[in-house]
């Protein structure tokens, strides 16, 4: 049996720069027609010029002939004129609360002081992608951030707001109340809870932000995704860090899932008896929510066992060593 996926899209991806970018980009470009590229570089992508340079660098990586990087800008206070000029070159603007995750130090400190930029974004039809966590207790950070989503959704009813990488039942519920809010869900948050991260031996390769939550939260995410929720799309949040930054004191947050995404998602959807909903999650819902017309690209998966490698050079992939039922037809 085979599955053909049409123009798969990864709506949240970290590609980094330099050698790391060259190492990881081919995995995403080989599976996806396009991906939303996160702007949290060492020097954040916070101008049209930087976005253009970064896009060019990405397109010089291997496998990218038929791959579209959808660029984002790092949220800061932008003028209306800057946004008019940027609008056709970006898919949205990514907002990080200051200091909440990897390379977010230049993020937002005062959420009541950014209304002018949000107003321009609403007027110009530029989506707002948010890493929605407070600096509170780690298990409550997403829940504590929900009032800010509510405020923005009500104050800017025509602004498309994307709750990135949601991990809680509460975030899923919020979607029912606001038509202008969407969400992305990662592969790993459809599979693991906090128990997998710290319940046995500490697993640095499963440490990410937001941290995986409770079994109840996992079930809520699975229920929503495996029922084809029309506001939820796939975003891997694949976030590679070299081994010495993972296997050390002060482990960096981020899971490197890029090489395994489509075969593993196929297995999850098949186990849930919902293979028919994979196309929606992996592309169609994102196209509707973002009004995208992606590059035409068909990816075929075949039912042929594939063992996920233990390592890709210096990077440990999510699911390392696991044998999957599906593999990508090359
Ligand atoms: C991401 C990274 O390393 O850039 N890390 C992560 O744990 N997800 C940043 C982010 O999306 O929070
Ligand atoms: Zn991310």
GROMACS .gro file of C-alpha atoms and ligand atoms in nm:
model
  343
    1UNK     CA    1   0.000   0.000   0.000
    2UNK     CA    2   0.110   0.355  -0.072
    3UNK     CA    3   0.002   0.698   0.045
    4UNK     CA    4   0.048   1.004  -0.172
    5UNK     CA    5   0.064   1.334   0.013
    6UNK     CA    6   0.005   1.651  -0.187
    7UNK     CA    7   0.226   1.949  -0.113
    8UNK     CA    8   0.304   1.878   0.254
    9UNK     CA    9   0.377   2.191   0.457
   10UNK     CA   10   0.566   2.232   0.783
   11UNK     CA   11   0.419   2.544   0.938
   12UNK     CA   12   0.690   2.591   1.206
   13UNK     CA   13   1.053   2.505   1.140
   14UNK     CA   14   1.397   2.606   1.270
   15UNK     CA   15   1.671   2.575   1.008
   16UNK     CA   16   1.951   2.771   1.184
   17UNK     CA   17   2.245   2.898   0.976
   18UNK     CA   18   2.582   2.791   0.841
   19UNK     CA   19   2.684   2.426   0.864
   20UNK     CA   20   2.385   2.333   1.076
   21UNK     CA   21   2.148   2.481   0.818
   22UNK     CA   22   2.323   2.293   0.540
   23UNK     CA   23   2.296   1.970   0.736
   24UNK     CA   24   1.928   1.993   0.832
   25UNK     CA   25   1.758   2.176   0.544
   26UNK     CA   26   1.769   1.882   0.298
   27UNK     CA   27   1.556   1.670   0.536
   28UNK     CA   28   1.273   1.922   0.536
   29UNK     CA   29   1.314   2.019   0.172
   30UNK     CA   30   1.300   1.652   0.073
   31UNK     CA   31   0.967   1.591   0.243
   32UNK     CA   32   0.787   1.923   0.221
   33UNK     CA   33   0.669   2.163  -0.049
   34UNK     CA   34   0.732   2.448   0.190
   35UNK     CA   35   0.796   2.544   0.549
   36UNK     CA   36   0.746   2.845   0.773
   37UNK     CA   37   1.097   2.948   0.877
   38UNK     CA   38   1.146   3.073   1.230
   39UNK     CA   39   1.342   3.398   1.272
   40UNK     CA   40   1.519   3.330   1.607
   41UNK     CA   41   1.873   3.337   1.471
   42UNK     CA   42   2.164   3.462   1.681
   43UNK     CA   43   2.094   3.797   1.521
   44UNK     CA   44   1.713   3.782   1.483
   45UNK     CA   45   1.558   3.818   1.138
   46UNK     CA   46   1.399   4.155   1.203
   47UNK     CA   47   1.422   4.336   0.871
   48UNK     CA   48   1.324   4.268   0.514
   49UNK     CA   49   1.690   4.273   0.415
   50UNK     CA   50   1.785   4.007   0.670
   51UNK     CA   51   1.491   3.790   0.562
   52UNK     CA   52   1.598   3.815   0.198
   53UNK     CA   53   1.958   3.717   0.279
   54UNK     CA   54   1.842   3.426   0.497
   55UNK     CA   55   1.602   3.300   0.231
   56UNK     CA   56   1.881   3.302  -0.024
   57UNK     CA   57   2.107   3.106   0.212
   58UNK     CA   58   1.835   2.847   0.265
   59UNK     CA   59   1.778   2.809  -0.108
   60UNK     CA   60   2.149   2.741  -0.157
   61UNK     CA   61   2.119   2.428   0.059
   62UNK     CA   62   2.078   2.082  -0.094
   63UNK     CA   63   1.741   1.947  -0.212
   64UNK     CA   64   1.570   2.287  -0.225
   65UNK     CA   65   1.486   2.302  -0.597
   66UNK     CA   66   1.120   2.230  -0.523
   67UNK     CA   67   1.091   2.378  -0.175
   68UNK     CA   68   0.952   2.714  -0.071
   69UNK     CA   69   1.076   2.877   0.250
   70UNK     CA   70   0.798   3.098   0.387
   71UNK     CA   71   0.987   3.368   0.572
   72UNK     CA   72   0.887   3.530   0.901
   73UNK     CA   73   1.012   3.842   1.075
   74UNK     CA   74   1.099   3.853   1.444
   75UNK     CA   75   0.839   4.068   1.617
   76UNK     CA   76   0.940   4.416   1.720
   77UNK     CA   77   0.769   4.752   1.677
   78UNK     CA   78   0.749   4.796   1.300
   79UNK     CA   79   0.623   5.109   1.126
   80UNK     CA   80   0.331   5.088   0.886
   81UNK     CA   81   0.564   5.167   0.598
   82UNK     CA   82   0.803   4.885   0.693
   83UNK     CA   83   0.515   4.641   0.698
   84UNK     CA   84   0.377   4.760   0.365
   85UNK     CA   85   0.718   4.690   0.214
   86UNK     CA   86   0.755   4.353   0.388
   87UNK     CA   87   0.407   4.215   0.335
   88UNK     CA   88   0.458   4.035   0.004
   89UNK     CA   89   0.787   3.877   0.115
   90UNK     CA   90   0.679   3.725   0.444
   91UNK     CA   91   0.410   3.485   0.564
   92UNK     CA   92   0.385   3.643   0.907
   93UNK     CA   93   0.560   3.787   1.210
   94UNK     CA   94   0.672   3.565   1.497
   95UNK     CA   95   0.632   3.703   1.847
   96UNK     CA   96   0.843   3.570   2.133
   97UNK     CA   97   0.800   3.686   2.491
   98UNK     CA   98   1.148   3.809   2.589
   99UNK     CA   99   1.376   3.535   2.718
  100UNK     CA  100   1.117   3.256   2.702
  101UNK     CA  101   1.308   3.019   2.469
  102UNK     CA  102   1.617   2.982   2.249
  103UNK     CA  103   1.741   3.319   2.120
  104UNK     CA  104   1.437   3.519   2.224
  105UNK     CA  105   1.615   3.779   2.437
  106UNK     CA  106   1.503   4.056   2.203
  107UNK     CA  107   1.139   3.952   2.235
  108UNK     CA  108   0.845   4.143   2.379
  109UNK     CA  109   0.854   4.258   2.742
  110UNK     CA  110   0.534   4.465   2.756
  111UNK     CA  111   0.230   4.322   2.576
  112UNK     CA  112   0.027   4.637   2.632
  113UNK     CA  113   0.273   4.847   2.435
  114UNK     CA  114   0.254   4.681   2.092
  115UNK     CA  115  -0.095   4.772   1.975
  116UNK     CA  116   0.016   4.999   1.693
  117UNK     CA  117   0.217   4.725   1.521
  118UNK     CA  118  -0.064   4.473   1.574
  119UNK     CA  119  -0.309   4.722   1.425
  120UNK     CA  120  -0.095   4.762   1.111
  121UNK     CA  121  -0.064   4.385   1.081
  122UNK     CA  122  -0.440   4.348   1.105
  123UNK     CA  123  -0.495   4.619   0.845
  124UNK     CA  124  -0.236   4.474   0.607
  125UNK     CA  125  -0.339   4.110   0.653
  126UNK     CA  126  -0.010   3.993   0.807
  127UNK     CA  127  -0.054   3.691   1.039
  128UNK     CA  128   0.081   3.696   1.395
  129UNK     CA  129   0.257   3.377   1.506
  130UNK     CA  130   0.309   3.353   1.881
  131UNK     CA  131   0.522   3.146   2.116
  132UNK     CA  132   0.259   3.163   2.388
  133UNK     CA  133   0.424   3.104   2.722
  134UNK     CA  134   0.462   3.318   3.033
  135UNK     CA  135   0.762   3.302   3.265
  136UNK     CA  136   0.549   3.122   3.528
  137UNK     CA  137   0.567   2.765   3.656
  138UNK     CA  138   0.678   2.553   3.363
  139UNK     CA  139   0.364   2.335   3.344
  140UNK     CA  140   0.134   2.640   3.360
  141UNK     CA  141   0.312   2.871   3.118
  142UNK     CA  142   0.088   2.804   2.819
  143UNK     CA  143  -0.233   2.819   3.019
  144UNK     CA  144  -0.124   3.147   3.180
  145UNK     CA  145  -0.063   3.296   2.837
  146UNK     CA  146  -0.415   3.224   2.708
  147UNK     CA  147  -0.561   3.558   2.832
  148UNK     CA  148  -0.316   3.738   2.602
  149UNK     CA  149  -0.437   3.536   2.304
  150UNK     CA  150  -0.795   3.621   2.403
  151UNK     CA  151  -0.716   3.989   2.435
  152UNK     CA  152  -0.546   4.005   2.095
  153UNK     CA  153  -0.823   3.802   1.927
  154UNK     CA  154  -1.088   4.039   2.062
  155UNK     CA  155  -0.899   4.365   2.009
  156UNK     CA  156  -0.794   4.269   1.655
  157UNK     CA  157  -1.079   4.054   1.518
  158UNK     CA  158  -0.936   4.053   1.165
  159UNK     CA  159  -0.585   3.958   1.271
  160UNK     CA  160  -0.498   3.593   1.203
  161UNK     CA  161  -0.330   3.472   1.522
  162UNK     CA  162  -0.149   3.139   1.534
  163UNK     CA  163  -0.086   2.974   1.869
  164UNK     CA  164   0.237   2.793   1.790
  165UNK     CA  165   0.309   2.441   1.912
  166UNK     CA  166   0.017   2.408   2.154
  167UNK     CA  167   0.049   2.148   2.428
  168UNK     CA  168  -0.260   2.179   2.648
  169UNK     CA  169  -0.629   2.091   2.652
  170UNK     CA  170  -0.698   2.455   2.747
  171UNK     CA  171  -0.538   2.586   2.428
  172UNK     CA  172  -0.745   2.344   2.218
  173UNK     CA  173  -1.061   2.473   2.386
  174UNK     CA  174  -0.973   2.833   2.311
  175UNK     CA  175  -0.993   2.761   1.939
  176UNK     CA  176  -1.368   2.705   1.967
  177UNK     CA  177  -1.420   3.060   2.088
  178UNK     CA  178  -1.221   3.255   1.829
  179UNK     CA  179  -1.245   3.203   1.454
  180UNK     CA  180  -0.938   3.424   1.399
  181UNK     CA  181  -0.712   3.194   1.603
  182UNK     CA  182  -0.537   2.889   1.454
  183UNK     CA  183  -0.285   2.655   1.612
  184UNK     CA  184   0.006   2.437   1.513
  185UNK     CA  185   0.076   2.102   1.675
  186UNK     CA  186   0.412   1.925   1.659
  187UNK     CA  187   0.479   1.557   1.599
  188UNK     CA  188   0.636   1.508   1.941
  189UNK     CA  189   0.350   1.672   2.129
  190UNK     CA  190   0.119   1.416   1.968
  191UNK     CA  191   0.331   1.138   2.120
  192UNK     CA  192   0.491   1.225   2.452
  193UNK     CA  193   0.408   1.356   2.798
  194UNK     CA  194   0.631   1.496   3.071
  195UNK     CA  195   0.678   1.139   3.188
  196UNK     CA  196   0.877   1.059   2.876
  197UNK     CA  197   1.106   1.355   2.943
  198UNK     CA  198   1.175   1.317   3.316
  199UNK     CA  199   0.978   1.017   3.443
  200UNK     CA  200   1.260   0.767   3.401
  201UNK     CA  201   1.613   0.864   3.316
  202UNK     CA  202   1.632   1.226   3.203
  203UNK     CA  203   1.591   1.244   2.825
  204UNK     CA  204   1.762   1.557   2.693
  205UNK     CA  205   1.653   1.476   2.338
  206UNK     CA  206   1.288   1.513   2.445
  207UNK     CA  207   1.347   1.843   2.624
  208UNK     CA  208   1.180   2.126   2.435
  209UNK     CA  209   0.974   2.437   2.486
  210UNK     CA  210   0.690   2.420   2.552
  211UNK     CA  211   0.760   2.114   2.767
  212UNK     CA  212   0.536   1.811   2.701
  213UNK     CA  213   0.243   1.810   2.944
  214UNK     CA  214   0.002   1.562   3.106
  215UNK     CA  215  -0.173   1.252   2.967
  216UNK     CA  216  -0.498   1.453   2.964
  217UNK     CA  217  -0.335   1.722   2.751
  218UNK     CA  218  -0.188   1.461   2.516
  219UNK     CA  219  -0.532   1.304   2.474
  220UNK     CA  220  -0.689   1.645   2.400
  221UNK     CA  221  -0.431   1.718   2.130
  222UNK     CA  222  -0.477   1.372   1.978
  223UNK     CA  223  -0.858   1.403   1.985
  224UNK     CA  224  -0.841   1.740   1.812
  225UNK     CA  225  -0.590   1.638   1.545
  226UNK     CA  226  -0.742   1.295   1.479
  227UNK     CA  227  -1.084   1.451   1.437
  228UNK     CA  228  -0.955   1.686   1.167
  229UNK     CA  229  -0.995   2.007   1.369
  230UNK     CA  230  -1.026   2.280   1.103
  231UNK     CA  231  -0.807   2.531   1.292
  232UNK     CA  232  -0.516   2.297   1.367
  233UNK     CA  233  -0.228   2.243   1.127
  234UNK     CA  234   0.106   2.070   1.143
  235UNK     CA  235   0.418   2.258   1.251
  236UNK     CA  236   0.712   2.038   1.347
  237UNK     CA  237   0.910   2.288   1.558
  238UNK     CA  238   1.207   2.075   1.459
  239UNK     CA  239   1.483   2.261   1.644
  240UNK     CA  240   1.828   2.104   1.610
  241UNK     CA  241   2.107   2.156   1.861
  242UNK     CA  242   2.450   1.988   1.841
  243UNK     CA  243   2.516   1.699   2.082
  244UNK     CA  244   2.739   1.903   2.309
  245UNK     CA  245   2.448   2.143   2.368
  246UNK     CA  246   2.205   1.858   2.448
  247UNK     CA  247   2.423   1.618   2.648
  248UNK     CA  248   2.556   1.863   2.902
  249UNK     CA  249   2.462   2.065   3.206
  250UNK     CA  250   2.221   2.330   3.084
  251UNK     CA  251   2.071   2.125   2.800
  252UNK     CA  252   1.931   2.339   2.517
  253UNK     CA  253   1.557   2.313   2.444
  254UNK     CA  254   1.460   2.166   2.109
  255UNK     CA  255   1.374   1.835   1.943
  256UNK     CA  256   1.518   1.745   1.602
  257UNK     CA  257   1.233   1.569   1.425
  258UNK     CA  258   1.284   1.682   1.065
  259UNK     CA  259   1.415   1.351   0.919
  260UNK     CA  260   1.126   1.138   1.048
  261UNK     CA  261   0.815   1.348   1.015
  262UNK     CA  262   0.604   1.204   0.735
  263UNK     CA  263   0.667   0.831   0.800
  264UNK     CA  264   0.604   0.877   1.172
  265UNK     CA  265   0.292   1.088   1.120
  266UNK     CA  266   0.158   0.822   0.881
  267UNK     CA  267   0.207   0.562   1.152
  268UNK     CA  268   0.029   0.774   1.413
  269UNK     CA  269  -0.265   0.852   1.189
  270UNK     CA  270  -0.290   0.488   1.083
  271UNK     CA  271  -0.284   0.370   1.446
  272UNK     CA  272  -0.568   0.613   1.517
  273UNK     CA  273  -0.761   0.477   1.215
  274UNK     CA  274  -0.745   0.826   1.060
  275UNK     CA  275  -0.507   0.804   0.765
  276UNK     CA  276  -0.774   0.984   0.562
  277UNK     CA  277  -0.716   1.298   0.775
  278UNK     CA  278  -0.339   1.318   0.728
  279UNK     CA  279  -0.360   1.525   0.409
  280UNK     CA  280  -0.567   1.789   0.587
  281UNK     CA  281  -0.332   1.814   0.883
  282UNK     CA  282  -0.017   1.819   0.674
  283UNK     CA  283  -0.129   2.070   0.412
  284UNK     CA  284  -0.495   2.148   0.332
  285UNK     CA  285  -0.587   2.313   0.661
  286UNK     CA  286  -0.279   2.536   0.649
  287UNK     CA  287  -0.361   2.634   0.290
  288UNK     CA  288  -0.711   2.735   0.396
  289UNK     CA  289  -0.611   2.919   0.712
  290UNK     CA  290  -0.323   3.109   0.550
  291UNK     CA  291  -0.478   3.132   0.199
  292UNK     CA  292  -0.172   2.962   0.047
  293UNK     CA  293  -0.120   2.807  -0.291
  294UNK     CA  294   0.181   2.584  -0.232
  295UNK     CA  295   0.420   2.441  -0.487
  296UNK     CA  296   0.291   2.123  -0.645
  297UNK     CA  297   0.482   1.836  -0.493
  298UNK     CA  298   0.368   1.480  -0.434
  299UNK     CA  299   0.539   1.272  -0.169
  300UNK     CA  300   0.481   0.897  -0.174
  301UNK     CA  301   0.507   0.684   0.136
  302UNK     CA  302   0.524   0.308   0.103
  303UNK     CA  303   0.463   0.035   0.353
  304UNK     CA  304   0.823  -0.069   0.389
  305UNK     CA  305   0.992  -0.085   0.731
  306UNK     CA  306   1.248   0.182   0.800
  307UNK     CA  307   1.473   0.206   1.103
  308UNK     CA  308   1.535   0.562   1.212
  309UNK     CA  309   1.914   0.612   1.235
  310UNK     CA  310   2.063   0.661   1.583
  311UNK     CA  311   2.249   0.968   1.467
  312UNK     CA  312   2.277   1.198   1.168
  313UNK     CA  313   2.636   1.308   1.218
  314UNK     CA  314   2.619   1.523   1.532
  315UNK     CA  315   2.239   1.524   1.559
  316UNK     CA  316   2.013   1.275   1.730
  317UNK     CA  317   1.675   1.250   1.558
  318UNK     CA  318   1.344   1.212   1.737
  319UNK     CA  319   1.259   0.840   1.753
  320UNK     CA  320   1.622   0.732   1.702
  321UNK     CA  321   1.646   0.354   1.656
  322UNK     CA  322   1.272   0.301   1.623
  323UNK     CA  323   1.148   0.087   1.333
  324UNK     CA  324   0.865   0.251   1.140
  325UNK     CA  325   0.617   0.077   0.912
  326UNK     CA  326   0.627   0.354   0.653
  327UNK     CA  327   0.912   0.501   0.454
  328UNK     CA  328   0.939   0.767   0.189
  329UNK     CA  329   0.965   0.640  -0.168
  330UNK     CA  330   1.278   0.804  -0.310
  331LIG     C1  331   1.331   2.626   1.972
  331LIG     C2  332   1.475   2.652   1.926
  331LIG     O1  333   1.566   2.581   1.972
  331LIG     O2  334   1.495   2.743   1.846
  331LIG     N1  335   1.333   2.537   2.085
  331LIG     C3  336   1.232   2.458   2.129
  331LIG     O3  337   1.247   2.395   2.234
  331LIG     N2  338   1.120   2.446   2.062
  331LIG     C4  339   1.265   2.755   2.001
  331LIG     C5  340   1.116   2.743   2.023
  331LIG     O4  341   1.040   2.722   1.930
  331LIG     O5  342   1.074   2.755   2.139
  332LIG    ZN1  343   0.994   2.682   1.748
   0.00000   0.00000   0.00000
